[in-house]
Coordinates of C-alpha atoms in Angstrom, one line a residue:
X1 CA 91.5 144.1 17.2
X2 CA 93.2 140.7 17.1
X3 CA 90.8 138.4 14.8
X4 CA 91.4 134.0 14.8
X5 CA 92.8 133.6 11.6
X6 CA 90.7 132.0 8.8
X7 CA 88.8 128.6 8.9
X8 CA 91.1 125.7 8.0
X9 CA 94.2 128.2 7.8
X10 CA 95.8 126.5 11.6
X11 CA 95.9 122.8 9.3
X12 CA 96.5 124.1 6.0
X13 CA 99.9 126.0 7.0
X14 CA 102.2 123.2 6.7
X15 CA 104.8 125.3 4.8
X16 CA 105.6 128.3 6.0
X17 CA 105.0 130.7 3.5
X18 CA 108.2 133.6 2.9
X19 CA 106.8 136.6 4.7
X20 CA 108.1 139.9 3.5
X21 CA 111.9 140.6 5.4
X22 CA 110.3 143.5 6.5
X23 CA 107.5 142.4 7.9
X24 CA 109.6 139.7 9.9
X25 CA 112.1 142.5 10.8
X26 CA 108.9 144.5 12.5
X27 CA 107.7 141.3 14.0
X28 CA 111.2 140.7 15.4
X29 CA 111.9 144.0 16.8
X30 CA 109.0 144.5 18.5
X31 CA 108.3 141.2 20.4
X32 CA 111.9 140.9 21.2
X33 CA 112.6 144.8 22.4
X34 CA 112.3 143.8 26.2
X35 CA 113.8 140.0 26.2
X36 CA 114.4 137.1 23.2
X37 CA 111.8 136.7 20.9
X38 CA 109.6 134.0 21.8
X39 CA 110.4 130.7 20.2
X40 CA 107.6 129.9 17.5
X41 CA 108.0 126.5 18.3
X42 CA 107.5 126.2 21.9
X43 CA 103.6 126.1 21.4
X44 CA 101.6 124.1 19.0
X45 CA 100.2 126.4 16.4
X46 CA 96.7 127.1 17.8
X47 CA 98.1 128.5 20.8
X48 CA 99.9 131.3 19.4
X49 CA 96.1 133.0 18.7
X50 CA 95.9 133.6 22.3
X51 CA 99.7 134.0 23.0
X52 CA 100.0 137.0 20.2
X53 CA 96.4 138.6 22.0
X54 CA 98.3 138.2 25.4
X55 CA 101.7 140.1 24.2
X56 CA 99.6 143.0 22.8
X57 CA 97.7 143.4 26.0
X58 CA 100.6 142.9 28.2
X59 CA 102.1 146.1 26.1
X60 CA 99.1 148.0 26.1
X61 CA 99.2 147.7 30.1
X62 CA 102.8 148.6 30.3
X63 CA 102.4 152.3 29.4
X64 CA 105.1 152.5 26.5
X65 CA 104.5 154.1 23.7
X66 CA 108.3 154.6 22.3
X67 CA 107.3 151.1 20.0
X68 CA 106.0 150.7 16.7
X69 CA 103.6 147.3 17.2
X70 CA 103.4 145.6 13.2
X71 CA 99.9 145.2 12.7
X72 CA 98.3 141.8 15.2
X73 CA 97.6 140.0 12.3
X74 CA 101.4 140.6 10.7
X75 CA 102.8 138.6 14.2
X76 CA 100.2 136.1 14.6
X77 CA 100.7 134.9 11.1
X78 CA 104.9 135.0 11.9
X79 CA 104.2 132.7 14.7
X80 CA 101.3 130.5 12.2
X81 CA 103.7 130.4 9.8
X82 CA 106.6 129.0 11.9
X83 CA 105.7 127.0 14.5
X84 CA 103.9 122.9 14.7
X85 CA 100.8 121.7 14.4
X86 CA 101.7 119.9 17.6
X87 CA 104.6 119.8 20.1
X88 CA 106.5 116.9 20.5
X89 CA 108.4 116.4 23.6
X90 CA 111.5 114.2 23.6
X91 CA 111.3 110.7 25.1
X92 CA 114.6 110.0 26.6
X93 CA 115.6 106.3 26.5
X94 CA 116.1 104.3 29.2
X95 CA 120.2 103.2 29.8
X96 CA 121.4 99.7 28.8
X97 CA 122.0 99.3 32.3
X98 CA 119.2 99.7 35.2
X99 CA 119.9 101.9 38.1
X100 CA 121.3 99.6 40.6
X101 CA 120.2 101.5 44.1
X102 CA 116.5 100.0 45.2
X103 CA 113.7 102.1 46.9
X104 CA 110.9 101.7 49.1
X105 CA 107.9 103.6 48.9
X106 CA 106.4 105.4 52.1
X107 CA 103.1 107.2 51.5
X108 CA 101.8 109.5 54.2
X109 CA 98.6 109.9 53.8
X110 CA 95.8 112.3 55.9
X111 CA 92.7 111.4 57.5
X112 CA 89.4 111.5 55.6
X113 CA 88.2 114.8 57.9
X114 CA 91.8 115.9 57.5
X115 CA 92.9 119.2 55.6
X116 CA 95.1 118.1 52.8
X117 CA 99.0 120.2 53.3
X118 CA 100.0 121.6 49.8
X119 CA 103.9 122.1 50.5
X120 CA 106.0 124.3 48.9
X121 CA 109.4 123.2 50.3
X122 CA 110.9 120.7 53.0
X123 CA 114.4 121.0 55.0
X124 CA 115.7 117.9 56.9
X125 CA 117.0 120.0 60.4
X126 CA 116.4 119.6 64.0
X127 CA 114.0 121.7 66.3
X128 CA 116.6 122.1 68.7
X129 CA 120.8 122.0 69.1
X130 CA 122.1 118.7 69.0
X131 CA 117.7 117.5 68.4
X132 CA 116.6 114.3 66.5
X133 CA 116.0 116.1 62.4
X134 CA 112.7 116.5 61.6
X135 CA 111.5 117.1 57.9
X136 CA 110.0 120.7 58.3
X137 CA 107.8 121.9 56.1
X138 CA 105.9 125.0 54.6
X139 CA 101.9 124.1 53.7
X140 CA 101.7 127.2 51.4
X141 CA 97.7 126.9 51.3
X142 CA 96.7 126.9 54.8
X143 CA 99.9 128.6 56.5
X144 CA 101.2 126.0 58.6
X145 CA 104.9 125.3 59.3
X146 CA 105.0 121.5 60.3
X147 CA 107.7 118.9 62.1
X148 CA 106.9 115.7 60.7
X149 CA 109.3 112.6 61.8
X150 CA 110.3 110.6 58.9
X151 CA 110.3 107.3 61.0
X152 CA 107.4 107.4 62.7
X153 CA 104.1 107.8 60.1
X154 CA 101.6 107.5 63.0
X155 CA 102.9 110.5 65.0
X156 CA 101.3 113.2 63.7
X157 CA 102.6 116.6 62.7
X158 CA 104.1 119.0 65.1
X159 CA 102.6 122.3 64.6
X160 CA 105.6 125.3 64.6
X161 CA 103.7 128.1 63.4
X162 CA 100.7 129.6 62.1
X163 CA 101.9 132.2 59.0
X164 CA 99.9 133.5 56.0
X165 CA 101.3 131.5 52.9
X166 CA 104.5 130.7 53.7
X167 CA 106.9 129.5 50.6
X168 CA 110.0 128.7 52.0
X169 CA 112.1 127.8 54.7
X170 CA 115.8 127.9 56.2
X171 CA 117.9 127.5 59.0
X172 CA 119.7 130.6 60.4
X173 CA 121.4 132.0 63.4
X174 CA 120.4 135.6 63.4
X175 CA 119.9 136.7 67.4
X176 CA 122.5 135.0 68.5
X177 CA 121.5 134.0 71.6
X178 CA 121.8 130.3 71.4
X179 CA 118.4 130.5 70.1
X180 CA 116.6 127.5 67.4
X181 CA 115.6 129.7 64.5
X182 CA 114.8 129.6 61.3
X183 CA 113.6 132.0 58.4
X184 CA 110.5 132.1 56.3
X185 CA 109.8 133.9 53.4
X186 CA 105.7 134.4 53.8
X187 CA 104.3 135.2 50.2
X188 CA 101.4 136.4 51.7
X189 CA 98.7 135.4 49.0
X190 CA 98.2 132.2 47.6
X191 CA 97.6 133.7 43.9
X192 CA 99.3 135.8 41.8
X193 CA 98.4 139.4 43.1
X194 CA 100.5 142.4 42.9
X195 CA 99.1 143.8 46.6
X196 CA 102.0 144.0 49.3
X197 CA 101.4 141.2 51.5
X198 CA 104.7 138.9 51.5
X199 CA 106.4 139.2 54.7
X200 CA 109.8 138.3 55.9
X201 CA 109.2 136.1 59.2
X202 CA 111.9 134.4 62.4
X203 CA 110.6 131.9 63.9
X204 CA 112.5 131.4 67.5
X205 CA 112.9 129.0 69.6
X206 CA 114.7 130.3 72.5
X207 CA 116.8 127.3 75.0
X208 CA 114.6 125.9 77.1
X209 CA 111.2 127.0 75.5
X210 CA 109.0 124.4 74.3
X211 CA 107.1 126.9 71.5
X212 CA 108.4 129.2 68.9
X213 CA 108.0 132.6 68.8
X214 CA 106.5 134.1 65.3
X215 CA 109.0 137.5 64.5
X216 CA 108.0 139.6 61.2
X217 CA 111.6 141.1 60.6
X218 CA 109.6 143.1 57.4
X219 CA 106.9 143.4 55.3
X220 CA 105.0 145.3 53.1
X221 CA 106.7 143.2 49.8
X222 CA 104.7 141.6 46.8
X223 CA 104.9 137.8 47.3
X224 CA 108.8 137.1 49.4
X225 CA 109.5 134.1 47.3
X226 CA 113.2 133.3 48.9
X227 CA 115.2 134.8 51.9
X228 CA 118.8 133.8 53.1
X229 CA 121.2 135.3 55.9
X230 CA 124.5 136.2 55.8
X231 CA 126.9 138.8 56.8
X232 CA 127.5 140.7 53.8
X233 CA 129.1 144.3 55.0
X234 CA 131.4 142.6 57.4
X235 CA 130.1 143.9 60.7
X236 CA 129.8 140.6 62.7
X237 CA 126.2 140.7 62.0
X238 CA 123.9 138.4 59.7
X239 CA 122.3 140.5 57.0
X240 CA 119.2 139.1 54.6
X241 CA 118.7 139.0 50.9
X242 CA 115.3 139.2 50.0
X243 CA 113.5 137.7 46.6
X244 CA 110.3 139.7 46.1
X245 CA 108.7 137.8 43.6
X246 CA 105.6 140.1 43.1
X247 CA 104.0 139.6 39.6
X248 CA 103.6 141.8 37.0
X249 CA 104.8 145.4 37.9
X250 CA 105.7 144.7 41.6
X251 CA 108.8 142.5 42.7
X252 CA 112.9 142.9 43.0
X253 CA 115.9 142.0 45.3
X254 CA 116.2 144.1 48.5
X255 CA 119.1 143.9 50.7
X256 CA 117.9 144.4 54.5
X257 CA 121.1 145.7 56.7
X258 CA 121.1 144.1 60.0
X259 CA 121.3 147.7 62.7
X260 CA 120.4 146.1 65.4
X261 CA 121.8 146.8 68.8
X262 CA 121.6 145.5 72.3
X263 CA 118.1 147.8 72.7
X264 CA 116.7 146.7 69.4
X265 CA 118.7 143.5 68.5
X266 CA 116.6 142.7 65.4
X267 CA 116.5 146.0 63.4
X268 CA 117.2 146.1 59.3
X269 CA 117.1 148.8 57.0
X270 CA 116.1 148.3 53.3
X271 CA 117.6 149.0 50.2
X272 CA 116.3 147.6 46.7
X273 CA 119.4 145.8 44.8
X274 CA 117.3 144.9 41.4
X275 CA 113.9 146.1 40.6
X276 CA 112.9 143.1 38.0
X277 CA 109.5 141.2 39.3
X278 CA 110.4 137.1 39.5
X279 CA 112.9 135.9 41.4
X280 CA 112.7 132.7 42.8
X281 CA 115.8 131.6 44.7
X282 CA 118.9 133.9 46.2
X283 CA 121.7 131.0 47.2
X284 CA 124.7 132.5 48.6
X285 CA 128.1 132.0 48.1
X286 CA 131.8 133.3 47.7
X287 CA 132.1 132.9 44.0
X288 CA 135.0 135.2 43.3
X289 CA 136.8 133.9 46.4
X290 CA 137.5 137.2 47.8
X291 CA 136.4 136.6 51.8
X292 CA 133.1 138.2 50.7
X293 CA 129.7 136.4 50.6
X294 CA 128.0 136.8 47.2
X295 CA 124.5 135.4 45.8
X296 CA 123.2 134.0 42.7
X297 CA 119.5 135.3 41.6
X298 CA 117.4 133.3 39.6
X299 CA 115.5 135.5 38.2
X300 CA 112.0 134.3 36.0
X301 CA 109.4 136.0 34.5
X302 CA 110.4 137.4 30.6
X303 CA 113.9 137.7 32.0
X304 CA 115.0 133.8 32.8
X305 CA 118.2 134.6 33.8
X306 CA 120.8 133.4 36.2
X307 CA 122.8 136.5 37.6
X308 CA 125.5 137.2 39.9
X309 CA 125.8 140.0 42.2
X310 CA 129.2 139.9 43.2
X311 CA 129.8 141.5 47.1
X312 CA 131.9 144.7 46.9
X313 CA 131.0 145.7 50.2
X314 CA 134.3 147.9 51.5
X315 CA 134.7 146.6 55.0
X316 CA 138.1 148.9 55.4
X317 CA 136.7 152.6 55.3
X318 CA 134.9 154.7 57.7
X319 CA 132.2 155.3 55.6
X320 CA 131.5 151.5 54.4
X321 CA 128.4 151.6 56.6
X322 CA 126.8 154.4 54.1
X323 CA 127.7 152.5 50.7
X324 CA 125.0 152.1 48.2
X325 CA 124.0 148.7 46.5
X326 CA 127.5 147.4 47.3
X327 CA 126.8 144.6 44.7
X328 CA 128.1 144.1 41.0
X329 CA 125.6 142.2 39.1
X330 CA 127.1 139.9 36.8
X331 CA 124.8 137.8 34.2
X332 CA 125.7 134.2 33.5
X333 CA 123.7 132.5 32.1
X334 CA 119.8 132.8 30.5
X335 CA 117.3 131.0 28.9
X336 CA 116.0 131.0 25.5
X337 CA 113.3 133.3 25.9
X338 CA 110.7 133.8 28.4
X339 CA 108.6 130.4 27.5
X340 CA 112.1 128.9 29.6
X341 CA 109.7 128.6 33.2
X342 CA 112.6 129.1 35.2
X343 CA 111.9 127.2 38.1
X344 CA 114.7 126.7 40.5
X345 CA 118.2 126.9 41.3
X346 CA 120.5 124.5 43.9
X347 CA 124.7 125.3 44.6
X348 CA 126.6 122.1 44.2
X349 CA 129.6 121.1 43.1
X350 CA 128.5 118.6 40.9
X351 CA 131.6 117.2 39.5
X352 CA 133.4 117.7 42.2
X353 CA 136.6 119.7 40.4
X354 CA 136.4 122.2 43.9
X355 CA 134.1 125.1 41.6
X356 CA 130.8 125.3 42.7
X357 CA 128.5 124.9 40.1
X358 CA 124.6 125.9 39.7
X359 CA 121.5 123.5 39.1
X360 CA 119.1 124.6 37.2
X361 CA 115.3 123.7 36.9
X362 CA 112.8 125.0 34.2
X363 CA 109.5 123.7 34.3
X364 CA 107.6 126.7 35.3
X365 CA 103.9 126.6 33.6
X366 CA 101.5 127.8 36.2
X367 CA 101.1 131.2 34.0
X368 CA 100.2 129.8 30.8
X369 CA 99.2 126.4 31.6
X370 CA 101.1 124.3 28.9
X371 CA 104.8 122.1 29.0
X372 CA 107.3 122.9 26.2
X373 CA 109.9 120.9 25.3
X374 CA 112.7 123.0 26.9
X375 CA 111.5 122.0 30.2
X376 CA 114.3 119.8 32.1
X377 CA 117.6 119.8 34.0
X378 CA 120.8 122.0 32.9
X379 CA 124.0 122.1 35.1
X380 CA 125.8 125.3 34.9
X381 CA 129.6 124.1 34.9
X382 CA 131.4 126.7 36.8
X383 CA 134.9 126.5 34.5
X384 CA 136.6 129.6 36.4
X385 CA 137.1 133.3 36.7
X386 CA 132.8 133.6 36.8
X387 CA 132.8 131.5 34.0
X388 CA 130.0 128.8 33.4
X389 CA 128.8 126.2 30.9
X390 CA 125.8 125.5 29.6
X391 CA 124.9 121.7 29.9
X392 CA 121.3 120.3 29.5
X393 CA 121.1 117.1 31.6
X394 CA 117.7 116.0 31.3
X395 CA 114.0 116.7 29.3
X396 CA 111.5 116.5 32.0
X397 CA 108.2 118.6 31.5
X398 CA 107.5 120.2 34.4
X399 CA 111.1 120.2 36.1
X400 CA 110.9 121.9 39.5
X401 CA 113.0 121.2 42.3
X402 CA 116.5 118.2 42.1
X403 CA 118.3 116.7 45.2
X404 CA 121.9 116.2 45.0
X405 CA 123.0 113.2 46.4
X406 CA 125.2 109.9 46.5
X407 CA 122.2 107.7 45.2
X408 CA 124.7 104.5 45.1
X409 CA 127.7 105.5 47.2
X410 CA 130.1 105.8 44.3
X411 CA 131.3 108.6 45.6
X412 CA 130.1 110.5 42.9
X413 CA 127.5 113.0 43.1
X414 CA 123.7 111.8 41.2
X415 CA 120.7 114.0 40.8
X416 CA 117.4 113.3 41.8
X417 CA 114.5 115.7 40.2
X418 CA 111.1 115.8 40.5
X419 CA 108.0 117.5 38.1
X420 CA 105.2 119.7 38.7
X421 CA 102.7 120.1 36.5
X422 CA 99.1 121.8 37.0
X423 CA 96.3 118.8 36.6
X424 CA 95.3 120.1 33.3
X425 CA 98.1 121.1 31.9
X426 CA 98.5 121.7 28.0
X427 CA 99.3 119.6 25.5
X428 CA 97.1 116.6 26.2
X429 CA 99.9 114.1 24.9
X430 CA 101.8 114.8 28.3
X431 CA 98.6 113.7 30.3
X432 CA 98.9 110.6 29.4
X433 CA 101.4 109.1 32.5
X434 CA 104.5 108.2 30.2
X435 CA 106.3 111.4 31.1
X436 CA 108.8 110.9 34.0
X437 CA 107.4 112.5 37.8
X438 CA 110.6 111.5 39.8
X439 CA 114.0 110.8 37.7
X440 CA 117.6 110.0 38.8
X441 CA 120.3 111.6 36.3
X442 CA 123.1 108.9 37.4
X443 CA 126.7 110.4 37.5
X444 CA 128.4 107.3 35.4
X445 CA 131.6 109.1 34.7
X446 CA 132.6 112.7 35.2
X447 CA 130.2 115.1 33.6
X448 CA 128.5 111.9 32.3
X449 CA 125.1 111.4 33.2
X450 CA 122.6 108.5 33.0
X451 CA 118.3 109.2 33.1
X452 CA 116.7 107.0 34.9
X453 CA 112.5 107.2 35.1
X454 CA 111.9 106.4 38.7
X455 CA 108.3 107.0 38.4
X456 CA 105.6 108.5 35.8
X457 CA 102.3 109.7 35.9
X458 CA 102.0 111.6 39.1
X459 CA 103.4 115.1 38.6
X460 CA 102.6 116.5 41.2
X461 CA 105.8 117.4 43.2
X462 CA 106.8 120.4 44.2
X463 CA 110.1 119.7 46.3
X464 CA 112.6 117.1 47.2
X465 CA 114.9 117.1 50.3
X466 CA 117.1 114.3 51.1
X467 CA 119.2 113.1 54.0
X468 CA 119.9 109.7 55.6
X469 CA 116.6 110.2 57.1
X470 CA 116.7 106.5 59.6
X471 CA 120.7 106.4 60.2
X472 CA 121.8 103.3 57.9
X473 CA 124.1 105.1 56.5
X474 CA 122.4 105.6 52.9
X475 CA 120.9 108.6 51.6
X476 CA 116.7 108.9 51.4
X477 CA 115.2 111.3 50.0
X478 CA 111.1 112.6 50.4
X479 CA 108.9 114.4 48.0
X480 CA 106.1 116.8 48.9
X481 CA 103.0 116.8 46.7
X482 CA 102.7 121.0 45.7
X483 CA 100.0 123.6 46.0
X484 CA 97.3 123.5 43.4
X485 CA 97.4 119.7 43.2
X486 CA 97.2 117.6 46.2
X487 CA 93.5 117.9 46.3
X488 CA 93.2 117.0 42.5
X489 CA 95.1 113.7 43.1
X490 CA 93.2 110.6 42.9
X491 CA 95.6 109.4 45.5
X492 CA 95.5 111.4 48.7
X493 CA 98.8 111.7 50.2
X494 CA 100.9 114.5 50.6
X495 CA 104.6 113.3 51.4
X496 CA 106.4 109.8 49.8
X497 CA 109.3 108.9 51.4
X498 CA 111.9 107.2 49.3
X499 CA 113.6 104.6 51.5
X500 CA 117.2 103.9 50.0
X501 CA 117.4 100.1 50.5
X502 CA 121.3 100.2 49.0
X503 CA 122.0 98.7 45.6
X504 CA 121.3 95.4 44.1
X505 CA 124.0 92.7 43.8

């Protein structure tokens, strides 16, 4: 059994004393057997007690036995003996030189008797072909998928569909028929849980109709965190990439084949790509530039890795219907180790050299509760032949969800990101409302970047969309107060709209 250390021994270790090679060598090897060793100093040093107790019982649960664990008091007092007495998270100055674009401040608020939305992502779309844009939104907690017009705060929400906890949201043409559609991935619990309940759901709006039809394409997954559309084995029809998020034991990429005919127009098989529980987001995209769609995985949990799976579907034979897992998957990049909170990833081109690049988030602390000073921005520079570097643009605890965007039509591309922290999130020094909620990384030169605070205290967000939202020709962006907060908040509004008023002379 796992016993605190002694009384006094948490302030008294302010050098680490040499522990025996061999004992660090044991220490090493076993906590880092399934991903990096995690980083002593991510955690102030009371919190390795319960973090060592946590790794022991995630091992026990796991069923191996093909491990030698060093006794628990031989790793806690490798983690005593190296890590601070506090964390201290960087405090990025403010440039010499203010952001120049101005802002005003829309809060949409909800009536007293009113249910409080807790959104989980936004797209800026129309309901119909050639339609005014709406910002559409998931409410993850009570399983509404809502139309709410930017420019008009008292007309109240149009109501899309009813779903259990739907997570996120996308435009796609998959019937073909002329049809408004778009595609949800339904977690299907609002907690963690390993039961099969996610879903993967069209909703359809066919021409003419004034309601949207709710379709479950599949279900019976742990928690669909992401799904996105294309046609992957070249047969004119729009396949799906699913990211089963799960939990613990339960989760992976599937690949659903569309086989739908004129009888049965929306029917998919399923074939499991990656079996790792965690990932998050599946963007797609021709990366090696060979006519083929491909997708990046962002992949969390102990893993916190961005992957590749490169499409080598071959469209020319008679048998390509009948391949298995046509996909090559390629790692490019991952975190530290798993304390990283992987928490999102956007496709941009983000200096604009004609490479498209990844955004990546990290901020994830909803299983343990606590910030660590990795948290922040990074921009995965895609240098060629499935290449990418590694630049960190930005320390922001909580880092969930950016906006790419011409902030102050320079023609350059800016980021906008936004935190999300739970209400009483560990350490206590980032509770205190100096830590940026909303920040601007302001492209200055190529690659160069700028941090601008545009608001503290209220991290709370957990997405951004943006889009000239009233038609003056500058870009807006809105921010959607996340699941497991909005009811906490002293102030009760779900959505801010972030009115880009142009920049200052």
């Amino acid at each position: 059994m796992l016993r605190s250390p002694p009384q006094g021994m948490l302030e008294t270790l302010t050098q680490p004393p040499e522990l025996e090679p061999h004992v660090v060598q044991q220490v090493e090897m076993f906590c880092g057997d399934c991903h990096a060793v995690p980083n002593p100093s991510s955690y102030a040093r009371h919190r390795w007690v319960e973090g060592v107790k946590r790794g022991y019982e995630f091992y026990a649960r796991s069923g191996r036995d093909d491990l030698v664990p060093p006794p628990p008091q031989d790793t806690l007092a490798y983690y005593l003996t190296r890590a601070p007495v506090e964390v201290e998270f960087p405090q990025p100055p403010e440039p010499d030189r203010p952001l120049r674009t101005q802002f005003r401040v829309e809060k949409r608020f909800v009536p007293q008797e009113g249910r409080l939305p807790e959104i989980s992502s936004m797209i800026w779309a129309p309901l119909q072909a050639g339609g005014q844009p709406f910002l559409i939104a998931t409410d993850m907690k009570y399983g509404q998928i809502v139309a709410l017009d930017p420019n008009n705060a008292a007309a109240a929400p149009i109501v899309l569909a009813h779903l259990k906890h739907p997570a996120r949201i996308e435009p796609v043409e998959l019937s073909g028929d002329g049809s408004t559609e778009f595609l949800v991935a339904d977690l299907g619990s609002y907690m963690p849980a390993e039961e099969k309940q996610g879903r993967v759901v069209l909703l359809r709006r066919r021409p003419g109709a004034q309601v949207f039809e709710t379709i479950v394409l599949a279900s019976d997954f742990a928690r669909v965190a992401d799904v996105r559309a294309s046609d992957f084995d070249g047969d004119g029809k729009p396949d799906l990439i699913v990211a089963e998020f799960g939990w613990q034991r339960n989760g992976g990429i599937w690949l659903l084949r569309n086989l739908g005919d004129v009888q049965t127009p929306l029917r998919f098989s399923r074939e499991q790509l990656d079996a790792r529980p965690g990932t998050v987001h599946l963007p797609v995209y021709d990366f090696d530039q060979d006519g083929r769609d491909d997708f990046a995985a962002l992949v969390s949990q102990e893993y916190e890795a961005v992957d590749l799976f490169l499409n080598r579907f071959d469209r020319s034979g008679p048998h390509a219907a009948q391949q298995h897992n046509p996909f090559l998957r390629l790692q490019s990049w991952a975190g530290e180790d798993l304390t990283f909170g992987s928490s999102g990833i956007e496709l941009t081109d983000l200096n604009q050299d004609g490479r498209m690049d990844i955004l990546l988030t990290n901020g994830d602390t909803w299983d343990t509760l606590h910030a660590v000073p990795a948290h922040g921005v990074h921009w995965l520079e895609n240098t060629g032949n499935l290449d990418f570097l590694h630049h960190r643009l930005a320390s922001l605890p909580g880092a969930y969800a950016t906006a790419v965007i011409d902030i102050d039509n320079d023609s350059d591309l800016d980021v906008i990101a936004v935190a999300w922290l739970p209400p009483n999130a560990e350490p206590e020094a980032i509770r205190g409302g100096a830590l940026g909620s909303i920040i601007c990384l302001e492209q200055v030169e190529p690659g160069v970047f700028a941090q601008h605070t545009l608001e503290t205290g209220s991290p709370f967000y957990s997405h951004i969309v943006s889009g000239d939202f009233n038609h003056d020709g500058r870009v807006d962006f809105a921010v959607a107060s996340g699941p497991m907060v909005a009811e906490n908040r002293q102030e009760k509004f779900y959505l801010a709209i972030w009115w880009n008023q142009g920049t200052a002379d």
